[in-house]
């Protein structure tokens, strides 16, 4: 039986490349996003074993209905990847509204789908939730405040659900994926980035982590070094930067 995977936010960057990669690996893929023409392009490119569904993750109730519809179209779901996300780094819009937008997508949109997915998998007895978080979730950063905080929320939220899964009768795994910089619309034209990884290579490593049901994975692997390093920096030093 082919496994069925839904990728939320599959119209560009990491989500799109991951959709193509999982399809190549023999999965039946479900792709969502707001840009319908991009979803149609994916359908044309992959031809078979691809289902698409419009979804704006900030419309919380609609997003759940749309995930249900996708599951129905696909005849079930084994893996749900919550990848949709936005960042404010080096964007002109800063301040309260800009912060709230990031929080609406990356925190509320994410938690809405992740918690629903957990309940769904408990009911059906198995499943895997994958959150595309970020190395940014390991520290607060004055140049992208809501983004880093939102990814920190994701990390802790998923860790909690991972623990909850241990006490469930269902076979549920929860994976937190932490990319460093990856080529995508999010990083396009941005200055001062380093170790920027090609999207396809990042997608391959994410796909490996999903198939191995890893609890946590840095993408690419050398970002683990950054993870270790930032955890060593004491709070008083962060506060003075
Ligand atoms: N690129 C990096 O360096 C990097 C590093 C660490 C983590 N990440 C994370 O990786 C994930 C993917 O980012 P990316 O770099 O691939 O950026 P991207 O190319 O901008 O892709 C973002 C995806 O999220 C979707 N999305 C945004 N707002 C949405 C909304 N309101 N409702 C539904 N979908 C929405 C977009 O689809 P539509 O616009 O069609 O809705 C798109 O498919 C994000 O969670 C990001 O935080 C990226």
Short mmCIF file of C-alpha atoms and ligand atoms in Angstrom, two decimals:
data_model
loop_
_atom_site.label_atom_id
_atom_site.label_comp_id
_atom_site.label_asym_id
_atom_site.label_seq_id
_atom_site.Cartn_x
_atom_site.Cartn_y
_atom_site.Cartn_z
CA UNK A 1 0.00 0.00 0.00
CA UNK A 2 1.34 3.43 -0.94
CA UNK A 3 1.55 5.82 2.01
CA UNK A 4 -0.43 9.05 1.87
CA UNK A 5 1.14 12.36 2.84
CA UNK A 6 -0.40 15.84 2.98
CA UNK A 7 1.92 18.83 2.68
CA UNK A 8 0.44 22.08 3.93
CA UNK A 9 2.06 24.96 2.06
CA UNK A 10 3.27 23.14 -1.04
CA UNK A 11 3.17 25.91 -3.63
CA UNK A 12 6.80 27.07 -3.36
CA UNK A 13 10.19 26.53 -1.76
CA UNK A 14 10.63 23.67 0.70
CA UNK A 15 6.99 22.50 0.57
CA UNK A 16 6.94 22.25 -3.20
CA UNK A 17 10.29 20.45 -3.38
CA UNK A 18 9.20 18.07 -0.61
CA UNK A 19 5.97 17.27 -2.49
CA UNK A 20 7.97 16.35 -5.60
CA UNK A 21 10.49 14.34 -3.54
CA UNK A 22 7.87 12.33 -1.63
CA UNK A 23 6.02 11.64 -4.90
CA UNK A 24 9.30 10.40 -6.40
CA UNK A 25 9.65 8.08 -3.38
CA UNK A 26 6.30 6.46 -4.14
CA UNK A 27 3.97 8.35 -1.80
CA UNK A 28 0.51 9.56 -2.75
CA UNK A 29 0.80 13.29 -2.13
CA UNK A 30 -1.74 15.93 -1.14
CA UNK A 31 -0.63 19.51 -1.71
CA UNK A 32 -2.22 22.65 -0.29
CA UNK A 33 -1.68 26.39 -0.59
CA UNK A 34 -3.46 29.60 -1.48
CA UNK A 35 -2.00 29.96 -4.99
CA UNK A 36 -4.26 27.67 -6.99
CA UNK A 37 -2.31 28.10 -10.23
CA UNK A 38 0.76 26.68 -8.46
CA UNK A 39 -1.28 23.70 -7.31
CA UNK A 40 -2.45 23.15 -10.87
CA UNK A 41 1.17 23.28 -12.08
CA UNK A 42 2.04 20.56 -9.56
CA UNK A 43 -0.84 18.41 -10.81
CA UNK A 44 0.38 18.83 -14.39
CA UNK A 45 3.97 18.03 -13.45
CA UNK A 46 3.28 14.93 -11.33
CA UNK A 47 0.23 13.66 -13.27
CA UNK A 48 -0.70 10.74 -10.97
CA UNK A 49 -0.99 10.17 -7.21
CA UNK A 50 -1.32 13.92 -6.59
CA UNK A 51 -4.30 15.64 -4.98
CA UNK A 52 -4.54 19.36 -4.37
CA UNK A 53 -6.63 21.55 -2.10
CA UNK A 54 -6.85 25.31 -1.62
CA UNK A 55 -6.11 26.23 1.98
CA UNK A 56 -5.43 29.47 3.82
CA UNK A 57 -4.18 28.33 7.22
CA UNK A 58 -5.29 31.50 8.99
CA UNK A 59 -8.93 30.69 8.26
CA UNK A 60 -8.93 28.16 11.06
CA UNK A 61 -12.27 26.37 10.64
CA UNK A 62 -12.10 26.40 6.85
CA UNK A 63 -8.58 24.93 7.01
CA UNK A 64 -9.87 21.97 9.01
CA UNK A 65 -12.74 21.41 6.56
CA UNK A 66 -10.24 21.61 3.69
CA UNK A 67 -7.89 19.10 5.34
CA UNK A 68 -10.86 16.77 5.83
CA UNK A 69 -11.79 17.19 2.17
CA UNK A 70 -8.22 16.39 1.10
CA UNK A 71 -8.20 13.29 3.32
CA UNK A 72 -11.47 12.19 1.75
CA UNK A 73 -10.14 12.73 -1.78
CA UNK A 74 -6.99 10.77 -0.95
CA UNK A 75 -8.82 7.95 0.81
CA UNK A 76 -7.02 8.59 4.12
CA UNK A 77 -3.82 10.16 5.42
CA UNK A 78 -0.74 8.67 7.09
CA UNK A 79 1.46 11.76 7.38
CA UNK A 80 0.62 15.46 7.70
CA UNK A 81 3.42 17.98 7.20
CA UNK A 82 2.68 21.49 8.47
CA UNK A 83 5.10 23.56 6.42
CA UNK A 84 3.20 26.79 5.67
CA UNK A 85 5.05 29.71 7.21
CA UNK A 86 5.96 33.37 6.79
CA UNK A 87 8.87 35.50 7.98
CA UNK A 88 9.47 39.20 8.48
CA UNK A 89 13.24 39.24 8.00
CA UNK A 90 14.39 42.34 6.06
CA UNK A 91 10.81 43.17 5.08
CA UNK A 92 9.54 46.73 5.17
CA UNK A 93 6.45 45.88 7.18
CA UNK A 94 7.31 45.79 10.86
CA UNK A 95 5.29 46.50 13.97
CA UNK A 96 2.13 45.18 15.56
CA UNK A 97 0.22 44.12 12.43
CA UNK A 98 3.28 42.50 10.87
CA UNK A 99 4.00 40.60 14.10
CA UNK A 100 0.40 39.43 14.33
CA UNK A 101 0.44 38.18 10.74
CA UNK A 102 3.47 35.97 11.43
CA UNK A 103 1.83 34.70 14.62
CA UNK A 104 -1.45 34.01 12.82
CA UNK A 105 0.21 31.84 10.19
CA UNK A 106 3.11 30.25 12.07
CA UNK A 107 1.49 29.79 15.48
CA UNK A 108 -2.32 29.76 15.22
CA UNK A 109 -2.43 28.26 11.72
CA UNK A 110 0.14 25.65 12.69
CA UNK A 111 -1.35 24.69 16.08
CA UNK A 112 -4.85 24.44 14.60
CA UNK A 113 -3.71 21.85 12.06
CA UNK A 114 -1.23 20.01 14.29
CA UNK A 115 -3.67 19.45 17.14
CA UNK A 116 -6.40 18.38 14.72
CA UNK A 117 -3.95 15.97 13.08
CA UNK A 118 -3.08 14.41 16.43
CA UNK A 119 -6.73 13.73 17.21
CA UNK A 120 -7.26 12.33 13.74
CA UNK A 121 -4.33 9.95 14.13
CA UNK A 122 -5.49 8.88 17.59
CA UNK A 123 -8.88 7.99 16.13
CA UNK A 124 -7.43 6.00 13.23
CA UNK A 125 -4.72 4.39 15.38
CA UNK A 126 -1.64 5.61 13.57
CA UNK A 127 -0.01 8.59 11.86
CA UNK A 128 2.90 10.99 11.73
CA UNK A 129 2.86 14.75 12.30
CA UNK A 130 5.75 16.73 10.85
CA UNK A 131 6.33 20.39 11.66
CA UNK A 132 8.72 22.43 9.54
CA UNK A 133 10.17 24.63 12.24
CA UNK A 134 13.59 26.31 12.09
CA UNK A 135 16.96 26.67 13.78
CA UNK A 136 15.60 30.19 14.44
CA UNK A 137 13.35 28.66 17.11
CA UNK A 138 16.36 28.14 19.37
CA UNK A 139 16.93 31.82 20.17
CA UNK A 140 15.24 35.20 20.28
CA UNK A 141 16.44 37.58 17.55
CA UNK A 142 15.80 41.31 17.36
CA UNK A 143 15.78 41.30 13.55
CA UNK A 144 12.96 38.76 13.18
CA UNK A 145 11.21 38.73 16.55
CA UNK A 146 7.83 37.10 15.80
CA UNK A 147 9.37 34.55 13.44
CA UNK A 148 11.93 33.19 15.92
CA UNK A 149 9.32 33.19 18.68
CA UNK A 150 6.83 31.37 16.45
CA UNK A 151 9.35 28.64 15.66
CA UNK A 152 10.18 28.33 19.34
CA UNK A 153 6.46 27.77 19.95
CA UNK A 154 6.45 25.08 17.27
CA UNK A 155 9.40 23.26 18.86
CA UNK A 156 7.84 23.19 22.32
CA UNK A 157 4.37 22.38 21.02
CA UNK A 158 5.62 19.42 19.00
CA UNK A 159 7.75 18.20 21.89
CA UNK A 160 4.62 18.18 24.05
CA UNK A 161 2.67 16.19 21.47
CA UNK A 162 5.61 13.79 21.08
CA UNK A 163 5.37 13.10 24.81
CA UNK A 164 1.59 12.78 24.61
CA UNK A 165 2.00 10.23 21.81
CA UNK A 166 4.02 8.03 24.20
CA UNK A 167 0.91 7.70 26.36
CA UNK A 168 -1.46 7.04 23.49
CA UNK A 169 -2.64 3.60 22.37
CA UNK A 170 -2.21 4.80 18.80
CA UNK A 171 1.10 4.54 16.93
CA UNK A 172 1.80 8.25 16.42
CA UNK A 173 5.16 9.84 15.73
CA UNK A 174 5.95 13.53 15.82
CA UNK A 175 8.87 15.05 13.91
CA UNK A 176 10.34 18.52 14.34
CA UNK A 177 12.34 19.61 11.31
CA UNK A 178 14.76 22.49 11.84
CA UNK A 179 16.21 23.89 8.64
CA UNK A 180 18.90 26.53 8.57
CA UNK A 181 18.82 28.76 5.49
CA UNK A 182 17.30 27.19 2.38
CA UNK A 183 16.75 28.70 -1.09
CA UNK A 184 13.08 29.71 -1.37
CA UNK A 185 10.81 32.71 -1.79
CA UNK A 186 11.35 33.35 1.92
CA UNK A 187 15.11 33.83 1.51
CA UNK A 188 15.11 35.27 -2.02
CA UNK A 189 17.00 38.58 -2.24
CA UNK A 190 17.93 38.53 1.46
CA UNK A 191 21.40 39.68 2.48
CA UNK A 192 23.79 38.30 5.12
CA UNK A 193 22.69 34.66 4.83
CA UNK A 194 25.20 31.82 5.05
CA UNK A 195 25.22 28.06 4.37
CA UNK A 196 22.16 28.56 2.14
CA UNK A 197 21.13 25.11 0.95
CA UNK A 198 19.60 24.21 -2.42
CA UNK A 199 15.88 23.53 -2.01
CA UNK A 200 16.00 20.03 -3.55
CA UNK A 201 18.86 18.91 -1.31
CA UNK A 202 17.03 20.21 1.75
CA UNK A 203 13.86 18.40 0.62
CA UNK A 204 15.76 15.11 0.26
CA UNK A 205 17.09 15.38 3.81
CA UNK A 206 13.63 16.27 5.14
CA UNK A 207 12.18 13.28 3.28
CA UNK A 208 14.83 11.00 4.86
CA UNK A 209 13.99 12.34 8.32
CA UNK A 210 10.27 11.75 7.70
CA UNK A 211 10.80 8.20 6.48
CA UNK A 212 13.01 7.46 9.50
CA UNK A 213 10.41 9.03 11.81
CA UNK A 214 13.11 11.17 13.38
CA UNK A 215 12.06 13.14 16.45
CA UNK A 216 14.27 16.07 15.44
CA UNK A 217 16.31 16.81 12.36
CA UNK A 218 18.56 19.73 11.43
CA UNK A 219 18.56 20.54 7.71
CA UNK A 220 21.28 20.41 6.55
CA UNK A 221 23.09 18.40 9.18
CA UNK A 222 25.80 20.98 9.87
CA UNK A 223 23.16 23.30 11.33
CA UNK A 224 23.27 21.00 14.35
CA UNK A 225 26.55 22.78 15.17
CA UNK A 226 24.72 26.09 15.28
CA UNK A 227 22.07 24.44 17.43
CA UNK A 228 24.70 23.28 19.92
CA UNK A 229 26.47 26.63 19.87
CA UNK A 230 23.42 28.81 20.56
CA UNK A 231 22.38 26.56 23.44
CA UNK A 232 25.77 27.24 25.06
CA UNK A 233 25.32 31.03 25.00
CA UNK A 234 24.11 32.22 28.42
CA UNK A 235 21.01 34.41 28.68
CA UNK A 236 22.94 37.41 29.99
CA UNK A 237 24.96 37.39 26.77
CA UNK A 238 21.86 37.17 24.52
CA UNK A 239 20.36 40.07 26.45
CA UNK A 240 23.41 42.27 25.79
CA UNK A 241 23.68 41.62 22.04
N1 LIG B 1 13.85 29.04 3.60
C1 LIG B 1 14.47 28.98 4.76
O1 LIG B 1 15.64 29.39 4.88
C2 LIG B 1 13.79 28.35 5.94
C3 LIG B 1 14.57 28.07 7.06
C4 LIG B 1 13.97 27.48 8.18
C5 LIG B 1 12.63 27.18 8.15
N2 LIG B 1 11.87 27.48 7.05
C6 LIG B 1 10.45 27.17 7.11
O2 LIG B 1 10.10 26.37 6.00
C7 LIG B 1 8.72 26.59 5.70
C8 LIG B 1 8.57 26.84 4.21
O3 LIG B 1 9.21 28.05 3.89
P1 LIG B 1 9.96 28.33 2.52
O4 LIG B 1 11.31 28.80 2.87
O5 LIG B 1 9.80 27.20 1.59
O6 LIG B 1 9.15 29.62 2.06
P2 LIG B 1 8.17 29.93 0.82
O7 LIG B 1 8.81 29.54 -0.46
O8 LIG B 1 7.77 31.33 1.03
O9 LIG B 1 6.93 28.94 1.07
C9 LIG B 1 5.96 29.21 2.04
C10 LIG B 1 4.77 28.29 1.82
O10 LIG B 1 3.84 28.58 2.86
C11 LIG B 1 2.58 28.82 2.27
N3 LIG B 1 1.80 29.79 3.04
C12 LIG B 1 2.18 31.01 3.48
N4 LIG B 1 1.15 31.62 4.10
C13 LIG B 1 0.10 30.77 4.03
C14 LIG B 1 -1.24 30.82 4.48
N5 LIG B 1 -1.74 31.88 5.10
N6 LIG B 1 -2.02 29.74 4.26
C15 LIG B 1 -1.55 28.67 3.61
N7 LIG B 1 -0.30 28.55 3.17
C16 LIG B 1 0.51 29.60 3.36
C17 LIG B 1 2.86 29.33 0.87
O11 LIG B 1 1.76 29.02 0.03
P3 LIG B 1 0.72 30.10 -0.59
O12 LIG B 1 1.41 31.42 -0.60
O13 LIG B 1 0.37 29.57 -1.93
O14 LIG B 1 -0.44 30.05 0.35
C18 LIG B 1 4.08 28.51 0.50
O15 LIG B 1 3.69 27.28 -0.07
C19 LIG B 1 8.26 27.74 6.56
O16 LIG B 1 7.55 27.28 7.68
C20 LIG B 1 9.56 28.38 7.01
O17 LIG B 1 9.45 29.05 8.23
C21 LIG B 1 12.42 28.06 5.96
#
